[in-house]
Amino acid sequence: KVLDRIALHPNHRYFVLKSIIINNLFGVDIMEEATEICKLRLFLKLVAQIERFEDIEPLPDIDFNIRAGNTLVGFASLGEVRRAITRDARNAGQGLMQFDDTLDRIEEQARLVDTAFRKFREMQTDQGVTPAELAKGKEMVRSRMSALDAQLDRYLAAEYGISPDTISDKKKYEEAFEKWRKSHEPFHWFVDFYGIISAGGFDVTIGNPPYLEIRQVNYMTLHMRSSETSAIHAMCVERTLSLLQPSGSISMIVPLALVSTQRMTVIQELIEATRSAWYANFSWRPGKLFDTVNRALTIFVACPGQRAFSTHYQRWNSDTRNELMPAIRFAEIPIHRKVFWAPKLGTQIERGILQKLTSASPTISHYMRKSRYAIYYRTTGGLYWKVFTNFAPAFNINGKQGHSSRETSFTVEKHDWVLPIIAALSSDVFWWWYTITSNLRDLNPSDIAAFPLPNDAVDDAKLLALGQTYVDDLIKNSTKLVREQKQTGRTETQSFKIQRSKPVVDRIDAVLAKHFGFTGEELDFIINYDIKYRMGGGENDADDE
């Protein structure tokens, strides 16, 4: 039957692509201009298939496929509608029978919308349908959909506290309702894609959700586990998962925080609850996925299964961008992890290193105590190196001694532990650990406290001596970095060229390798980890980045 229909059309490829666009592609975006761009790109794809004037066919009408609305605000299922109507019925003192009747009528109206939608889609691939018939079919869909959307908007607004029960003045209620509808732009998946939702959901969803915090938008979400993250992209992932078939797949581009911050644990759990997940992790310097987005990103794919995989933290130069995706390699990582981070591993050798580190104890938190024995470090800056010292680095503002807002410190219980811990935190081992576990934006106290460091390492005389050698080398190679800033004026910062101390760092790694039980191959991997970027690019110091 399908082949017979294709045969009636002069351009087979045009008809196939048109059918796919009409019957298989659907999308929602809160920005109306984005939906218009999407439709235009699909039209251009179709037009590009036409080589002869006589092959021209009408472009599809996909206004009901590509919709403007808020993905996160609206009824996504009949169950959500039931919850809202139940609440409304209780507030109005209605009985169960009246509630059931209301729900049945809404579902019947949704079925009628879907029937009209299906007929309208079929009309667009049938020969002989007149423009007038198409227009009539479209108006049928629009009128039924608009009427049901308007009804559901009232029920949803009541969940936000806007209803005749809470605002008795009719005029004030209407004003509040319109204000809410304008700010929240509700989109009811249950109505607009009823056929898909009632059949179990979408087969595949892809997206690039906005990297915003809830405080940056003028709407609120309800009944979402991910609301605790306060991240819009996290809520988009949760909503999308709820719209999928049980056998469906999802892929999105999101901030690296997904695999490296405590607040995103809930999203990892939702993704991995019923699916296998692949996390591909990308740096933002020197090359970045989006020219205008200065942050590290993760592209995740989730399909039915019960396993998890990850790439290493991938850095690249812009001139090698075309080779970036073909070169991706995944390593399996534990699923249902006890830690909040999904390790950014790309090779099997890293799995062995991680196993040895996580088996070691205690962590640096064991040595931390309130005392006068301080270790200083910078919380930001340094893409490829982190600076730890046993003194406060020099910092002057307009000729007077000051304190950098990026500088902080922690203290340890014993004086003899200061240099060994500085050595350990300055090692390539720590850099690798920091890279696979953190978001690589700031150096947080938790990043330091969680690093494993055995007691015999802290008490190792060799590590103590190397810590002193390393600090002396830092001081010897340090320079004064002068900046003129509009707000603060002239600043002078002690800048460290850690690249020049790499031979000392390598010796520190060799000592730590014995305490962690690394093989020669594992030690070699650690010493050379990220070396192309850490040693390249001139003499940029760790504090400038």
XYZ file of C-alpha atoms in Angstrom:
545
model
C 0.000 0.000 0.000
C 2.782 2.422 0.905
C 4.726 1.588 -2.271
C 1.614 2.196 -4.347
C 1.266 5.640 -2.761
C 4.923 6.448 -3.450
C 4.470 5.473 -7.093
C 1.843 8.188 -7.491
C 4.416 10.903 -6.753
C 6.955 12.106 -9.337
C 9.803 12.613 -6.830
C 10.064 9.533 -4.619
C 12.695 10.922 -2.232
C 10.694 14.116 -1.718
C 7.603 12.075 -0.832
C 9.497 9.804 1.579
C 11.082 12.728 3.422
C 7.779 14.598 3.481
C 6.074 11.548 4.984
C 8.764 11.269 7.669
C 8.466 14.937 8.577
C 4.686 14.714 8.824
C 4.365 11.372 10.601
C 7.552 10.886 12.598
C 9.081 14.221 13.643
C 7.706 16.324 16.489
C 9.223 19.099 18.541
C 8.543 21.704 21.226
C 10.443 24.870 22.138
C 9.513 27.763 24.384
C 10.985 30.203 21.843
C 8.558 30.650 18.964
C 11.337 31.872 16.665
C 13.191 28.605 17.278
C 10.193 26.603 16.082
C 9.975 28.756 12.955
C 13.671 28.188 12.200
C 13.152 24.449 12.684
C 10.238 24.366 10.241
C 12.204 26.430 7.724
C 15.155 24.030 7.865
C 12.851 21.068 7.264
C 11.268 22.867 4.295
C 14.708 23.631 2.845
C 15.615 19.952 3.159
C 12.545 19.085 1.088
C 13.111 21.783 -1.503
C 16.684 20.553 -1.969
C 15.275 17.260 -3.298
C 13.541 18.943 -6.258
C 15.521 18.934 -9.499
C 12.751 19.501 -12.043
C 9.936 22.065 -12.092
C 7.319 19.389 -12.768
C 8.308 17.526 -9.579
C 7.181 20.361 -7.305
C 4.622 19.347 -4.679
C 3.072 21.395 -1.873
C 5.227 21.747 1.219
C 3.760 20.063 4.303
C 1.920 21.977 6.988
C 3.734 21.028 10.215
C 2.356 23.668 12.560
C 0.978 20.853 14.755
C 4.233 18.874 14.628
C 6.583 21.653 15.679
C 4.991 23.582 18.532
C 5.828 26.587 20.665
C 5.279 26.065 24.378
C 6.881 25.301 27.716
C 8.161 21.722 27.798
C 8.160 21.765 31.611
C 4.754 23.289 32.326
C 1.624 21.412 31.291
C -0.077 18.042 31.541
C 2.058 15.273 30.078
C -0.297 12.374 30.824
C -3.835 11.442 31.733
C -2.601 10.703 35.249
C -1.487 14.300 35.691
C -4.851 15.541 34.455
C -6.589 13.170 36.888
C -4.566 14.563 39.812
C -5.502 18.149 38.960
C -9.196 17.409 38.411
C -9.357 15.406 41.662
C -7.954 18.368 43.558
C -10.376 20.748 41.838
C -13.348 18.446 42.513
C -12.478 18.179 46.194
C -12.168 21.951 46.526
C -15.533 22.376 44.835
C -17.140 19.662 46.988
C -18.022 17.511 43.957
C -18.659 13.795 44.171
C -16.634 10.991 42.620
C -19.192 10.431 39.829
C -18.969 14.018 38.643
C -15.164 13.809 38.743
C -15.172 10.628 36.614
C -17.511 12.226 34.097
C -15.227 15.271 33.727
C -12.165 13.093 33.185
C -13.984 10.922 30.623
C -15.117 13.977 28.684
C -11.580 15.409 28.613
C -10.125 12.125 27.394
C -12.831 11.838 24.734
C -12.066 15.383 23.545
C -8.368 14.492 23.403
C -9.184 11.466 21.250
C -11.196 13.690 18.898
C -8.249 16.083 18.623
C -5.955 13.181 17.776
C -8.398 11.806 15.188
C -8.562 15.183 13.471
C -4.772 15.484 13.636
C -4.251 12.054 12.067
C -6.698 12.826 9.270
C -4.995 16.151 8.600
C -1.598 14.415 8.324
C -3.003 11.800 5.936
C -4.534 14.482 3.734
C -1.097 15.989 3.143
C 0.278 12.839 1.503
C -2.842 11.952 -0.436
C -3.186 12.951 -4.076
C -6.156 15.031 -5.098
C -6.784 16.828 -1.793
C -7.702 20.461 -2.479
C -6.262 23.450 -0.564
C -9.761 24.192 0.734
C -10.055 20.700 2.185
C -6.631 21.048 3.818
C -7.600 24.405 5.314
C -10.836 22.948 6.678
C -8.969 19.992 8.181
C -6.418 22.284 9.813
C -9.111 24.497 11.302
C -10.819 21.424 12.740
C -7.613 20.430 14.542
C -6.893 23.960 15.710
C -10.366 24.653 17.126
C -10.619 21.365 19.020
C -7.064 21.575 20.332
C -7.424 25.210 21.419
C -10.680 24.523 23.261
C -9.219 21.610 25.218
C -5.933 23.423 25.911
C -7.890 26.370 27.307
C -9.861 24.069 29.602
C -6.749 22.307 30.877
C -4.989 25.641 31.409
C -7.631 26.442 34.043
C -7.061 23.171 35.886
C -3.284 23.653 35.760
C -3.462 27.248 36.960
C -5.401 26.009 39.983
C -2.399 23.851 40.904
C -0.398 27.089 41.023
C -2.971 28.617 43.385
C -4.871 30.569 40.739
C -8.523 29.554 40.757
C -11.967 30.972 41.591
C -11.630 29.212 44.950
C -8.570 31.281 45.878
C -9.460 34.520 44.016
C -13.139 35.286 44.518
C -13.196 38.488 42.458
C -13.842 37.333 38.859
C -11.951 40.211 37.231
C -8.904 39.744 39.444
C -8.999 36.012 38.819
C -9.014 36.511 35.042
C -6.157 39.002 35.291
C -4.094 36.622 37.436
C -4.888 33.718 35.124
C -3.827 35.595 31.995
C -0.642 36.785 33.676
C 0.163 33.210 34.711
C -0.574 31.816 31.257
C 1.622 34.432 29.604
C 4.584 33.804 31.932
C 4.324 29.990 32.026
C 3.255 29.308 28.409
C 1.797 25.868 29.287
C 2.051 23.065 26.772
C -0.121 19.978 27.262
C 1.614 16.957 25.763
C -1.450 14.915 26.701
C -3.550 16.939 24.245
C -1.182 18.098 21.510
C 0.397 14.641 21.019
C -2.364 12.483 22.467
C -1.903 9.611 20.014
C 1.776 9.280 20.859
C 1.370 9.701 24.632
C -1.583 7.303 24.882
C 0.405 4.699 22.910
C 3.207 4.823 25.479
C 5.287 7.800 24.424
C 7.968 8.767 21.925
C 10.476 6.283 20.525
C 13.460 8.671 20.453
C 13.965 12.138 21.895
C 16.928 14.447 21.364
C 17.545 17.908 22.723
C 19.813 20.746 23.725
C 17.961 22.181 26.736
C 18.705 25.683 28.057
C 21.606 25.897 30.525
C 19.685 28.086 32.962
C 18.880 28.094 36.656
C 15.275 28.320 37.807
C 15.981 31.814 39.183
C 16.698 32.974 35.613
C 13.209 32.201 34.272
C 9.812 33.646 35.142
C 7.940 30.400 35.657
C 7.797 27.589 38.217
C 7.618 23.834 37.768
C 5.559 21.403 39.851
C 5.797 17.763 40.893
C 9.307 17.148 39.536
C 12.051 15.308 41.445
C 14.688 17.353 39.631
C 13.284 20.639 40.964
C 15.769 20.259 43.828
C 18.608 20.802 41.328
C 17.224 24.249 40.366
C 18.600 23.560 36.863
C 16.276 23.888 33.870
C 18.261 21.399 31.789
C 17.897 18.790 34.547
C 14.130 19.250 34.576
C 14.054 18.936 30.781
C 15.814 15.575 31.065
C 13.272 14.363 33.632
C 10.311 15.542 31.577
C 11.708 13.938 28.435
C 12.248 10.618 30.187
C 8.604 10.674 31.276
C 7.529 11.109 27.634
C 9.482 8.089 26.358
C 8.301 4.615 25.502
C 9.691 2.017 27.953
C 11.898 0.892 25.065
C 12.636 4.467 23.992
C 16.005 6.204 23.750
C 17.139 9.695 24.660
C 20.152 11.869 23.883
C 20.881 15.400 25.071
C 23.727 17.882 25.273
C 23.962 19.217 28.835
C 26.575 20.823 31.116
C 29.321 18.552 32.470
C 27.708 19.028 35.884
C 25.482 16.059 34.992
C 28.313 13.630 35.740
C 30.270 15.590 38.327
C 28.115 17.469 40.829
C 26.147 16.324 43.854
C 22.916 18.036 42.864
C 22.721 16.074 39.590
C 22.642 12.682 41.319
C 18.873 12.579 40.955
C 19.168 12.929 37.165
C 21.815 10.218 36.913
C 19.480 7.956 38.883
C 16.529 8.749 36.618
C 18.557 8.110 33.472
C 20.104 4.862 34.692
C 16.981 3.498 36.425
C 15.812 1.586 33.349
C 18.425 2.365 30.724
C 22.054 1.946 29.811
C 23.822 5.295 29.656
C 26.755 6.559 27.635
C 28.358 9.825 28.822
C 30.695 11.606 26.378
C 32.534 14.448 28.133
C 34.000 17.502 26.389
C 36.208 20.347 27.564
C 35.673 23.957 26.566
C 39.344 24.839 26.015
C 41.230 24.964 23.779
C 38.340 23.809 21.544
C 34.635 23.855 22.509
C 31.449 22.284 21.175
C 29.595 25.609 20.856
C 31.535 28.739 19.973
C 29.443 30.902 22.303
C 29.254 28.520 25.288
C 32.221 28.752 27.648
C 31.570 25.639 29.664
C 32.364 21.951 29.567
C 29.568 19.754 28.212
C 28.387 16.161 28.287
C 26.493 14.448 25.488
C 24.614 11.513 26.957
C 22.759 8.724 25.190
C 20.465 6.349 27.084
C 18.872 3.199 25.655
C 17.158 0.223 27.317
C 19.623 -1.791 29.381
C 21.438 -1.809 32.711
C 25.014 -0.654 32.087
C 26.934 2.636 32.094
C 29.844 3.926 30.026
C 31.936 7.077 29.907
C 34.660 8.807 27.914
C 37.659 10.602 29.336
C 37.577 14.397 29.602
C 38.201 15.203 25.957
C 40.293 18.212 25.000
C 40.929 19.165 21.410
C 41.984 22.012 19.163
C 39.565 23.644 16.747
C 41.478 22.341 13.733
C 40.837 18.735 14.841
C 37.089 19.196 15.438
C 36.081 16.959 12.511
C 37.935 14.032 14.083
C 36.380 14.536 17.515
C 33.295 12.316 17.224
C 34.826 9.434 15.226
C 37.606 9.190 17.828
C 35.276 8.760 20.824
C 36.084 5.728 22.969
C 34.017 4.555 25.939
C 35.020 2.608 29.029
C 32.475 0.838 31.209
C 31.860 2.391 34.612
C 29.833 1.122 37.588
C 26.087 1.633 37.441
C 24.161 2.696 40.576
C 27.337 4.229 41.993
C 27.850 5.060 45.652
C 29.447 8.400 44.710
C 27.730 11.328 43.040
C 30.176 11.494 40.124
C 30.324 9.280 37.054
C 34.059 8.840 36.460
C 35.303 10.362 33.211
C 37.253 7.323 32.039
C 38.239 6.547 28.474
C 40.502 3.505 28.775
C 40.594 0.231 30.652
C 43.882 1.189 32.354
C 42.046 4.066 34.057
C 39.545 1.620 35.535
C 42.414 -0.141 37.278
C 43.863 3.132 38.578
C 40.459 4.216 39.871
C 39.950 0.883 41.618
C 43.268 1.248 43.446
C 42.575 4.839 44.470
C 39.057 4.169 45.730
C 40.355 1.153 47.662
C 42.938 3.301 49.440
C 42.213 4.997 52.738
C 41.931 7.342 54.439
C 41.168 10.479 52.435
C 42.717 13.882 53.029
C 39.694 14.825 55.138
C 41.186 12.504 57.783
C 44.162 14.839 58.205
C 42.210 18.087 58.253
C 41.897 19.760 61.634
C 41.555 23.318 62.832
C 45.147 24.347 63.564
C 47.875 26.809 62.591
C 49.359 24.473 59.934
C 47.864 25.838 56.725
C 47.959 24.785 53.084
C 47.056 27.534 50.620
C 45.416 27.130 47.216
C 43.431 29.041 44.614
C 39.770 28.117 44.186
C 39.560 29.220 40.522
C 41.948 29.507 37.601
C 44.312 26.956 36.226
C 42.996 24.799 33.421
C 45.881 22.383 33.562
C 47.539 22.908 36.972
C 46.475 23.588 40.541
C 48.730 25.521 42.934
C 49.257 24.408 46.539
C 51.739 26.162 48.844
C 52.630 26.384 52.531
C 52.577 30.170 52.362
C 50.096 32.786 51.199
C 51.168 33.831 47.678
C 52.042 37.514 47.380
C 49.147 39.700 46.315
C 49.142 43.512 46.250
C 46.372 45.942 45.357
C 47.445 49.447 44.348
C 50.777 48.962 46.106
C 49.329 47.624 49.360
C 49.436 44.043 50.579
C 46.069 42.393 50.077
C 44.299 39.097 49.706
C 42.955 37.564 46.495
C 39.289 36.562 46.605
C 40.314 33.401 44.774
C 42.755 32.371 47.477
C 41.819 30.208 50.430
C 43.366 27.585 52.678
C 42.746 24.597 54.919
C 44.638 23.360 57.940
C 45.959 19.963 58.993
C 46.581 18.476 62.405
C 50.385 18.142 62.262
C 53.130 20.367 60.899
C 54.948 17.352 59.417
C 51.917 16.600 57.236
C 51.894 19.942 55.401
C 54.635 19.262 52.816
C 53.660 15.629 52.064
C 50.052 16.692 51.486
C 51.176 19.602 49.285
C 53.269 17.134 47.286
C 50.321 14.735 46.917
C 47.910 17.486 45.848
C 50.451 18.820 43.335
C 50.927 15.385 41.758
C 49.692 14.154 38.406
C 47.778 11.523 40.409
C 45.668 14.236 42.030
C 45.253 16.051 38.707
C 43.888 12.839 37.164
C 41.587 12.267 40.166
C 40.346 15.882 40.030
C 39.717 15.567 36.293
C 37.651 12.384 36.447
C 35.600 13.334 39.522
C 34.961 17.099 39.391
C 33.252 19.645 37.168
C 36.688 21.195 36.402
C 35.436 24.716 36.991
C 36.416 25.457 40.576
C 38.611 23.675 43.083
C 36.183 22.936 45.889
C 37.054 21.835 49.444
C 35.242 18.570 48.737
C 37.553 17.893 45.765
C 40.535 18.060 48.109
C 38.971 16.321 51.082
C 37.865 13.301 49.036
C 41.304 12.522 47.583
C 42.608 9.201 49.000
C 45.997 9.410 50.729
C 47.241 6.481 52.848
C 48.805 7.114 56.256
C 52.140 5.625 55.176
C 52.321 8.163 52.327
C 51.835 11.134 54.653
C 54.557 9.736 56.928
C 56.933 9.003 54.030
C 60.186 10.989 54.463
C 60.735 10.938 50.682
C 57.392 12.619 50.050
C 58.134 15.235 52.727
C 61.515 16.021 51.116
C 59.976 16.193 47.642
C 57.270 18.533 48.987
C 59.981 20.930 50.156
C 61.862 20.608 46.842
C 58.651 21.321 44.951
C 57.777 24.421 47.024
C 61.333 25.755 46.652
C 61.105 25.207 42.887
C 57.766 27.035 42.728
C 59.243 30.046 44.500
C 62.374 30.038 42.331
C 60.328 30.037 39.097
C 57.581 32.423 40.231
C 57.122 35.845 38.664
C 55.078 38.947 39.350
C 51.892 39.193 37.291
C 50.619 42.775 36.953
C 47.089 43.618 35.874
C 45.194 46.902 35.524
C 41.544 46.356 36.416
C 38.772 48.924 36.197
C 37.140 48.115 39.515
C 40.087 47.191 41.728
C 42.934 49.086 40.055
C 46.480 47.722 39.796
C 46.989 44.190 41.120
C 50.268 42.327 41.508
C 50.037 38.570 41.912
C 52.723 35.981 42.541
C 52.463 33.780 39.467
C 53.727 30.200 39.367
C 55.159 28.369 36.332
C 54.404 24.818 37.388
C 55.406 23.403 33.998
C 59.020 24.066 34.997
C 58.555 21.874 38.077
C 57.262 18.846 36.122
C 60.447 16.782 36.818
C 59.801 17.182 40.560
C 56.135 16.303 40.087
C 57.147 13.131 38.238
C 59.299 12.091 41.207
C 56.340 12.720 43.527
C 54.182 10.506 41.317
C 56.773 7.726 41.495
C 56.632 7.777 45.311
C 52.829 7.846 45.385
C 52.700 4.988 42.874
C 54.284 2.679 45.426
C 51.747 3.598 48.083
C 48.810 3.065 45.699
C 50.264 -0.100 44.176
C 50.391 1.224 40.600
C 52.057 -0.876 37.943
C 54.771 0.618 35.757
C 52.243 1.023 32.952
C 49.790 2.813 35.253
C 52.496 5.169 36.542
C 53.553 5.967 32.986
C 49.917 6.734 32.099
C 49.565 9.080 35.079
C 52.816 10.951 34.390
C 51.801 11.556 30.775
C 48.116 12.261 31.434
C 46.997 15.448 29.650
C 50.678 16.236 28.997
C 50.029 17.676 25.532
C 47.968 20.476 27.035
C 49.665 20.785 30.420
C 53.114 21.247 28.924
C 52.128 22.996 25.721
C 50.908 26.480 24.980
C 53.806 28.476 26.341
C 54.345 29.701 29.878
C 50.774 30.436 30.944
C 50.737 30.091 34.671
C 48.155 28.140 36.601
C 46.615 31.264 38.118
C 45.939 33.080 34.837
C 43.720 30.562 33.101
